[in-house]
Amino acid sequence: MSTWRGAPRDALRRGRTTVMRARGKPGRGGSGTAGSSVKAVDRLCFSCTFNEIINEVLIKVHACGVNPVETYIRSGTYARKPALPYTPGSDVAGVIESVGEHVTAFKKGDRVFTLETLSGGYAEYAVAAASRVFPLPDKLDFRQGAAIGVPYFTAYRALFQKGCAKAGESVLVHGASGGVGLAACQIARACGLKVLGTAGTEEGMNVILRNGAHQAFNHRDPNYTERIKECTGPEGVDIIIEMLSNVNLDADLQLLSRAGRVMVVGCRGRIEINPRDTMSKESSIIGVSLFLATEEERRECATAVLDGIEAGWLKPVVGLEYPLEKVAKAHEDIICSSGARGKMVLLL
């Protein structure tokens, strides 16, 4: 029989319940996948019970990041359907309450952040596999800790594991003022790339410039792609990190350099492109999914992220904050808001 160290097992047997109420309309912008409308939900109740736990930790949640994909999973429109009952939330930051009997890397009282959870992060407590938990240095608060996991691991995967970025190349972060976008700007700048970013507001552009971008462009300006071309010259841009490919992919192909690549991080529908545009420059369109990363790739991401925190250039930017009881409003706003300004988080 496996046991927990640091807290009674009945803390888990009780389970947890999250209640959400949401009314919303389809929105635009940001990252994710098709079917992004916030569907009407009157009441969703989630409860989890754990019996045999060996390599997991129990975390007292102080903050949890909100990702667009969680709205799609909740509404049933995402390709990857979770087992029910389901509580959203991957990016938890908090304090270890107890650990499974085989866990040696953490102890009760440790400050941590997660890449994913087993029980869901929209709750007072969350269970996570120890391999998906990382130490949160004192220099970062819990809100920032909740802005690390999915955004920074996704950004690193897009740039290096899938995009094969190299120092001296140029990267355009198309939709750079959200969690993944700002993470991509910081990582790319620290690794010696020339960083261009777009946002939909003046405030968003200023946030981008403060977080690694050499130049920022307003993607609501009808002529912004021409301004990007003026900046890059005839060579074009080597890599594009694309958050809304169903809107921007055709234009992206016109901005690429020879052998350039578009990394599709987000998509909310279909788009028509001319495949000849890839032939003329031997360019590539590559999908990015953190869910498909191998254990080795996750460890590589973790090393890069923890090194960035230690070096001081990885500084998560927190945007809108909501109490847990306003999570339905957060889900509506992450889809329908006019422009992001950092990572959206729930506070507990």
CSV table of N, CA, C and O in Angstrom, one decimal, residues 52-129:
chain,number,residue,atom,x,y,z
A,52,GLU,N,-4.3,5.1,-4.9
A,52,GLU,CA,-2.9,4.6,-5.0
A,52,GLU,C,-2.0,5.7,-5.6
A,52,GLU,O,-2.0,5.9,-6.8
A,53,ILE,N,-1.2,6.3,-4.8
A,53,ILE,CA,-0.3,7.4,-5.2
A,53,ILE,C,1.1,7.2,-4.8
A,53,ILE,O,1.3,7.1,-3.6
A,54,ILE,N,2.0,7.0,-5.7
A,54,ILE,CA,3.4,6.7,-5.4
A,54,ILE,C,4.4,7.8,-5.8
A,54,ILE,O,5.2,8.3,-5.0
A,55,ASN,N,4.3,8.2,-7.1
A,55,ASN,CA,5.2,9.2,-7.6
A,55,ASN,C,4.6,10.6,-7.8
A,55,ASN,O,5.1,11.3,-8.7
A,56,GLU,N,3.6,10.9,-7.1
A,56,GLU,CA,2.9,12.2,-7.2
A,56,GLU,C,3.1,13.1,-6.0
A,56,GLU,O,3.6,12.6,-5.0
A,57,VAL,N,2.8,14.3,-6.2
A,57,VAL,CA,2.8,15.3,-5.1
A,57,VAL,C,1.5,16.0,-5.0
A,57,VAL,O,0.8,16.1,-6.0
A,58,LEU,N,1.1,16.4,-3.8
A,58,LEU,CA,-0.1,17.2,-3.5
A,58,LEU,C,0.4,18.6,-3.3
A,58,LEU,O,1.2,18.9,-2.5
A,59,ILE,N,-0.2,19.5,-4.1
A,59,ILE,CA,0.2,21.0,-4.0
A,59,ILE,C,-1.0,21.8,-3.5
A,59,ILE,O,-2.1,21.7,-4.0
A,60,LYS,N,-0.7,22.7,-2.6
A,60,LYS,CA,-1.6,23.7,-2.2
A,60,LYS,C,-1.5,24.8,-3.2
A,60,LYS,O,-0.5,25.5,-3.4
A,61,VAL,N,-2.5,25.0,-4.0
A,61,VAL,CA,-2.5,26.0,-5.2
A,61,VAL,C,-2.6,27.4,-4.7
A,61,VAL,O,-3.6,27.7,-4.0
A,62,HIS,N,-1.7,28.2,-5.1
A,62,HIS,CA,-1.8,29.7,-4.9
A,62,HIS,C,-2.2,30.4,-6.2
A,62,HIS,O,-2.8,31.5,-6.1
A,63,ALA,N,-1.8,29.9,-7.3
A,63,ALA,CA,-2.2,30.5,-8.6
A,63,ALA,C,-2.2,29.5,-9.7
A,63,ALA,O,-1.5,28.5,-9.6
A,64,CYS,N,-3.0,29.7,-10.7
A,64,CYS,CA,-3.1,28.7,-11.8
A,64,CYS,C,-3.2,29.5,-13.1
A,64,CYS,O,-4.1,30.4,-13.2
A,65,GLY,N,-2.4,29.2,-14.1
A,65,GLY,CA,-2.5,29.9,-15.4
A,65,GLY,C,-3.7,29.4,-16.2
A,65,GLY,O,-4.2,28.3,-16.0
A,66,VAL,N,-4.2,30.3,-17.0
A,66,VAL,CA,-5.4,30.0,-17.9
A,66,VAL,C,-4.9,30.0,-19.3
A,66,VAL,O,-4.2,30.9,-19.8
A,67,ASN,N,-5.1,28.9,-20.0
A,67,ASN,CA,-4.7,28.7,-21.4
A,67,ASN,C,-5.9,28.6,-22.3
A,67,ASN,O,-6.9,28.0,-21.9
A,68,PRO,N,-5.8,29.2,-23.5
A,68,PRO,CA,-7.0,29.1,-24.5
A,68,PRO,C,-7.4,27.7,-24.7
A,68,PRO,O,-8.6,27.4,-24.8
A,69,VAL,N,-6.5,26.7,-24.8
A,69,VAL,CA,-6.9,25.3,-25.1
A,69,VAL,C,-7.8,24.8,-24.0
A,69,VAL,O,-8.6,23.9,-24.3
A,70,GLU,N,-7.8,25.3,-22.8
A,70,GLU,CA,-8.6,24.8,-21.8
A,70,GLU,C,-10.1,25.1,-22.0
A,70,GLU,O,-11.0,24.4,-21.7
A,71,THR,N,-10.3,26.2,-22.7
A,71,THR,CA,-11.7,26.6,-23.1
A,71,THR,C,-12.2,25.6,-24.1
A,71,THR,O,-13.4,25.3,-24.2
A,72,TYR,N,-11.4,25.2,-25.1
A,72,TYR,CA,-11.8,24.3,-26.1
A,72,TYR,C,-12.0,22.9,-25.6
A,72,TYR,O,-13.0,22.2,-26.0
A,73,ILE,N,-11.2,22.5,-24.7
A,73,ILE,CA,-11.4,21.1,-24.1
A,73,ILE,C,-12.7,21.1,-23.3
A,73,ILE,O,-13.5,20.2,-23.4
A,74,ARG,N,-12.9,22.2,-22.5
A,74,ARG,CA,-14.1,22.3,-21.7
A,74,ARG,C,-15.4,22.3,-22.6
A,74,ARG,O,-16.4,21.7,-22.2
A,75,SER,N,-15.3,22.9,-23.7
A,75,SER,CA,-16.5,23.0,-24.6
A,75,SER,C,-16.7,21.8,-25.5
A,75,SER,O,-17.7,21.7,-26.2
A,76,GLY,N,-15.7,20.9,-25.5
A,76,GLY,CA,-15.8,19.6,-26.2
A,76,GLY,C,-15.4,19.7,-27.7
A,76,GLY,O,-15.6,18.8,-28.4
A,77,THR,N,-14.8,20.8,-28.1
A,77,THR,CA,-14.4,21.0,-29.5
A,77,THR,C,-13.0,20.7,-29.8
A,77,THR,O,-12.6,20.8,-30.9
A,78,TYR,N,-12.2,20.4,-28.8
A,78,TYR,CA,-10.8,20.1,-29.0
A,78,TYR,C,-10.6,18.6,-29.4
A,78,TYR,O,-11.4,17.7,-28.9
A,79,ALA,N,-9.6,18.3,-30.2
A,79,ALA,CA,-9.4,17.0,-30.7
A,79,ALA,C,-9.1,16.0,-29.5
A,79,ALA,O,-9.4,14.8,-29.6
A,80,ARG,N,-8.4,16.5,-28.5
A,80,ARG,CA,-8.0,15.6,-27.4
A,80,ARG,C,-9.0,15.7,-26.3
A,80,ARG,O,-9.1,16.7,-25.6
A,81,LYS,N,-9.8,14.7,-26.1
A,81,LYS,CA,-10.9,14.7,-25.1
A,81,LYS,C,-10.4,14.0,-23.8
A,81,LYS,O,-9.9,12.9,-23.8
A,82,PRO,N,-10.5,14.7,-22.7
A,82,PRO,CA,-10.0,14.1,-21.5
A,82,PRO,C,-11.1,13.2,-20.9
A,82,PRO,O,-12.2,13.2,-21.3
A,83,ALA,N,-10.6,12.3,-20.0
A,83,ALA,CA,-11.5,11.4,-19.3
A,83,ALA,C,-12.3,12.3,-18.3
A,83,ALA,O,-11.8,13.3,-17.7
A,84,LEU,N,-13.6,11.9,-18.1
A,84,LEU,CA,-14.4,12.6,-17.1
A,84,LEU,C,-14.4,11.9,-15.8
A,84,LEU,O,-14.3,10.6,-15.8
A,85,PRO,N,-14.6,12.6,-14.7
A,85,PRO,CA,-14.7,14.0,-14.5
A,85,PRO,C,-13.4,14.7,-14.8
A,85,PRO,O,-12.3,14.2,-14.6
A,86,TYR,N,-13.5,16.0,-15.3
A,86,TYR,CA,-12.4,16.7,-15.7
A,86,TYR,C,-12.4,18.1,-15.1
A,86,TYR,O,-13.4,18.8,-15.1
A,87,THR,N,-11.3,18.5,-14.5
A,87,THR,CA,-11.0,19.8,-14.0
A,87,THR,C,-9.9,20.5,-14.8
A,87,THR,O,-8.8,19.9,-14.9
A,88,PRO,N,-10.1,21.6,-15.4
A,88,PRO,CA,-9.0,22.2,-16.2
A,88,PRO,C,-7.8,22.7,-15.3
A,88,PRO,O,-8.0,22.8,-14.1
A,89,GLY,N,-6.7,23.1,-16.0
A,89,GLY,CA,-5.6,23.7,-15.2
A,89,GLY,C,-4.4,22.9,-15.2
A,89,GLY,O,-4.3,21.8,-14.6
A,90,SER,N,-3.3,23.4,-16.0
A,90,SER,CA,-2.0,22.7,-16.0
A,90,SER,C,-1.0,23.5,-15.3
A,90,SER,O,-0.1,22.9,-14.6
A,91,ASP,N,-1.0,24.8,-15.4
A,91,ASP,CA,0.1,25.7,-14.9
A,91,ASP,C,-0.2,26.1,-13.5
A,91,ASP,O,-0.6,27.2,-13.2
A,92,VAL,N,0.1,25.2,-12.5
A,92,VAL,CA,-0.1,25.5,-11.1
A,92,VAL,C,1.2,26.1,-10.5
A,92,VAL,O,2.3,25.6,-10.8
A,93,ALA,N,1.0,27.0,-9.5
A,93,ALA,CA,2.1,27.4,-8.7
A,93,ALA,C,1.6,27.4,-7.3
A,93,ALA,O,0.5,27.9,-7.0
A,94,GLY,N,2.4,26.8,-6.4
A,94,GLY,CA,2.0,26.7,-5.0
A,94,GLY,C,3.0,26.1,-4.1
A,94,GLY,O,4.2,26.1,-4.4
A,95,VAL,N,2.6,25.4,-3.1
A,95,VAL,CA,3.5,24.9,-2.0
A,95,VAL,C,3.2,23.4,-1.9
A,95,VAL,O,2.0,23.0,-1.8
A,96,ILE,N,4.2,22.6,-1.8
A,96,ILE,CA,4.0,21.1,-1.6
A,96,ILE,C,3.4,20.9,-0.3
A,96,ILE,O,3.9,21.3,0.8
A,97,GLU,N,2.2,20.2,-0.3
A,97,GLU,CA,1.5,19.8,0.9
A,97,GLU,C,2.0,18.4,1.4
A,97,GLU,O,2.1,18.2,2.6
A,98,SER,N,2.2,17.5,0.5
A,98,SER,CA,2.7,16.2,0.8
A,98,SER,C,3.2,15.5,-0.5
A,98,SER,O,3.0,16.0,-1.6
A,99,VAL,N,4.0,14.4,-0.3
A,99,VAL,CA,4.6,13.7,-1.4
A,99,VAL,C,4.4,12.2,-1.3
A,99,VAL,O,4.2,11.7,-0.2
A,100,GLY,N,4.3,11.6,-2.5
A,100,GLY,CA,4.2,10.1,-2.5
A,100,GLY,C,5.5,9.5,-2.0
A,100,GLY,O,6.5,10.1,-1.9
A,101,GLU,N,5.3,8.2,-1.6
A,101,GLU,CA,6.4,7.5,-0.9
A,101,GLU,C,7.7,7.4,-1.8
A,101,GLU,O,8.8,7.2,-1.2
A,102,HIS,N,7.6,7.4,-3.1
A,102,HIS,CA,8.7,7.3,-3.9
A,102,HIS,C,9.3,8.6,-4.4
A,102,HIS,O,10.3,8.6,-5.2
A,103,VAL,N,8.8,9.7,-3.9
A,103,VAL,CA,9.2,11.0,-4.3
A,103,VAL,C,10.3,11.5,-3.4
A,103,VAL,O,10.2,11.6,-2.2
A,104,THR,N,11.5,11.8,-4.0
A,104,THR,CA,12.6,12.3,-3.2
A,104,THR,C,13.1,13.7,-3.6
A,104,THR,O,13.8,14.3,-2.8
A,105,ALA,N,12.6,14.2,-4.7
A,105,ALA,CA,13.1,15.5,-5.2
A,105,ALA,C,12.4,16.7,-4.4
A,105,ALA,O,12.9,17.8,-4.5
A,106,PHE,N,11.3,16.4,-3.8
A,106,PHE,CA,10.5,17.5,-3.1
A,106,PHE,C,10.1,17.1,-1.7
A,106,PHE,O,10.0,15.9,-1.4
A,107,LYS,N,9.8,18.1,-0.9
A,107,LYS,CA,9.3,17.8,0.4
A,107,LYS,C,8.2,18.8,0.8
A,107,LYS,O,8.1,19.8,0.1
A,108,LYS,N,7.5,18.6,1.8
A,108,LYS,CA,6.5,19.5,2.3
A,108,LYS,C,7.0,20.9,2.5
A,108,LYS,O,8.1,21.0,3.1
A,109,GLY,N,6.4,21.9,2.0
A,109,GLY,CA,6.8,23.3,2.1
A,109,GLY,C,7.5,23.8,1.0
A,109,GLY,O,7.8,25.1,0.9
A,110,ASP,N,8.0,23.0,0.0
A,110,ASP,CA,8.7,23.5,-1.2
A,110,ASP,C,7.8,24.3,-2.0
A,110,ASP,O,6.6,23.9,-2.3
A,111,ARG,N,8.3,25.4,-2.6
A,111,ARG,CA,7.6,26.2,-3.5
A,111,ARG,C,7.8,25.6,-4.9
A,111,ARG,O,9.0,25.4,-5.3
A,112,VAL,N,6.8,25.4,-5.7
A,112,VAL,CA,6.9,24.7,-7.0
A,112,VAL,C,6.0,25.3,-8.0
A,112,VAL,O,5.0,26.1,-7.7
A,113,PHE,N,6.3,25.0,-9.3
A,113,PHE,CA,5.3,25.2,-10.4
A,113,PHE,C,5.2,23.9,-11.2
A,113,PHE,O,6.1,23.1,-11.1
A,114,THR,N,4.2,23.8,-12.0
A,114,THR,CA,4.0,22.6,-12.7
A,114,THR,C,3.8,22.8,-14.2
A,114,THR,O,3.5,23.9,-14.7
A,115,LEU,N,4.1,21.8,-15.0
A,115,LEU,CA,3.8,21.8,-16.4
A,115,LEU,C,2.4,21.2,-16.7
A,115,LEU,O,1.8,21.6,-17.7
A,116,GLU,N,2.0,20.3,-15.9
A,116,GLU,CA,0.6,19.7,-16.0
A,116,GLU,C,0.3,19.1,-14.7
A,116,GLU,O,1.1,18.9,-13.8
A,117,THR,N,-1.0,18.8,-14.5
A,117,THR,CA,-1.5,18.2,-13.3
A,117,THR,C,-2.3,17.0,-13.6
A,117,THR,O,-2.8,16.8,-14.8
A,118,LEU,N,-2.5,16.1,-12.6
A,118,LEU,CA,-3.4,15.0,-12.8
A,118,LEU,C,-4.8,15.2,-12.4
A,118,LEU,O,-5.8,14.7,-13.0
A,119,SER,N,-5.0,16.1,-11.5
A,119,SER,CA,-6.4,16.4,-10.9
A,119,SER,C,-7.0,17.7,-11.4
A,119,SER,O,-8.2,17.9,-11.3
A,120,GLY,N,-6.2,18.6,-12.1
A,120,GLY,CA,-6.7,19.9,-12.5
A,120,GLY,C,-6.3,21.0,-11.6
A,120,GLY,O,-6.3,20.8,-10.3
A,121,GLY,N,-5.9,22.1,-12.1
A,121,GLY,CA,-5.3,23.2,-11.3
A,121,GLY,C,-6.3,24.2,-10.9
A,121,GLY,O,-6.0,25.1,-10.0
A,122,TYR,N,-7.6,24.2,-11.4
A,122,TYR,CA,-8.6,25.1,-11.0
A,122,TYR,C,-9.2,24.6,-9.7
A,122,TYR,O,-10.4,24.3,-9.6
A,123,ALA,N,-8.4,24.6,-8.6
A,123,ALA,CA,-8.8,24.0,-7.4
A,123,ALA,C,-7.9,24.5,-6.3
A,123,ALA,O,-6.8,25.0,-6.5
A,124,GLU,N,-8.3,24.3,-5.0
A,124,GLU,CA,-7.5,24.7,-3.9
A,124,GLU,C,-6.2,23.8,-3.8
A,124,GLU,O,-5.2,24.2,-3.3
A,125,TYR,N,-6.4,22.5,-4.1
A,125,TYR,CA,-5.3,21.6,-4.1
A,125,TYR,C,-5.2,20.9,-5.5
A,125,TYR,O,-6.2,20.7,-6.1
A,126,ALA,N,-4.0,20.5,-5.9
A,126,ALA,CA,-3.8,19.8,-7.1
A,126,ALA,C,-2.8,18.7,-6.9
A,126,ALA,O,-1.8,18.8,-6.2
A,127,VAL,N,-3.0,17.5,-7.6
A,127,VAL,CA,-2.1,16.4,-7.6
A,127,VAL,C,-1.3,16.5,-9.0
A,127,VAL,O,-2.0,16.6,-10.0
A,128,ALA,N,0.0,16.3,-8.9
A,128,ALA,CA,0.8,16.3,-10.1
A,128,ALA,C,1.9,15.2,-10.0
A,128,ALA,O,2.3,14.9,-8.9
A,129,ALA,N,2.2,14.6,-11.2
A,129,ALA,CA,3.3,13.7,-11.2
A,129,ALA,C,4.6,14.5,-10.9
A,129,ALA,O,4.8,15.6,-11.3
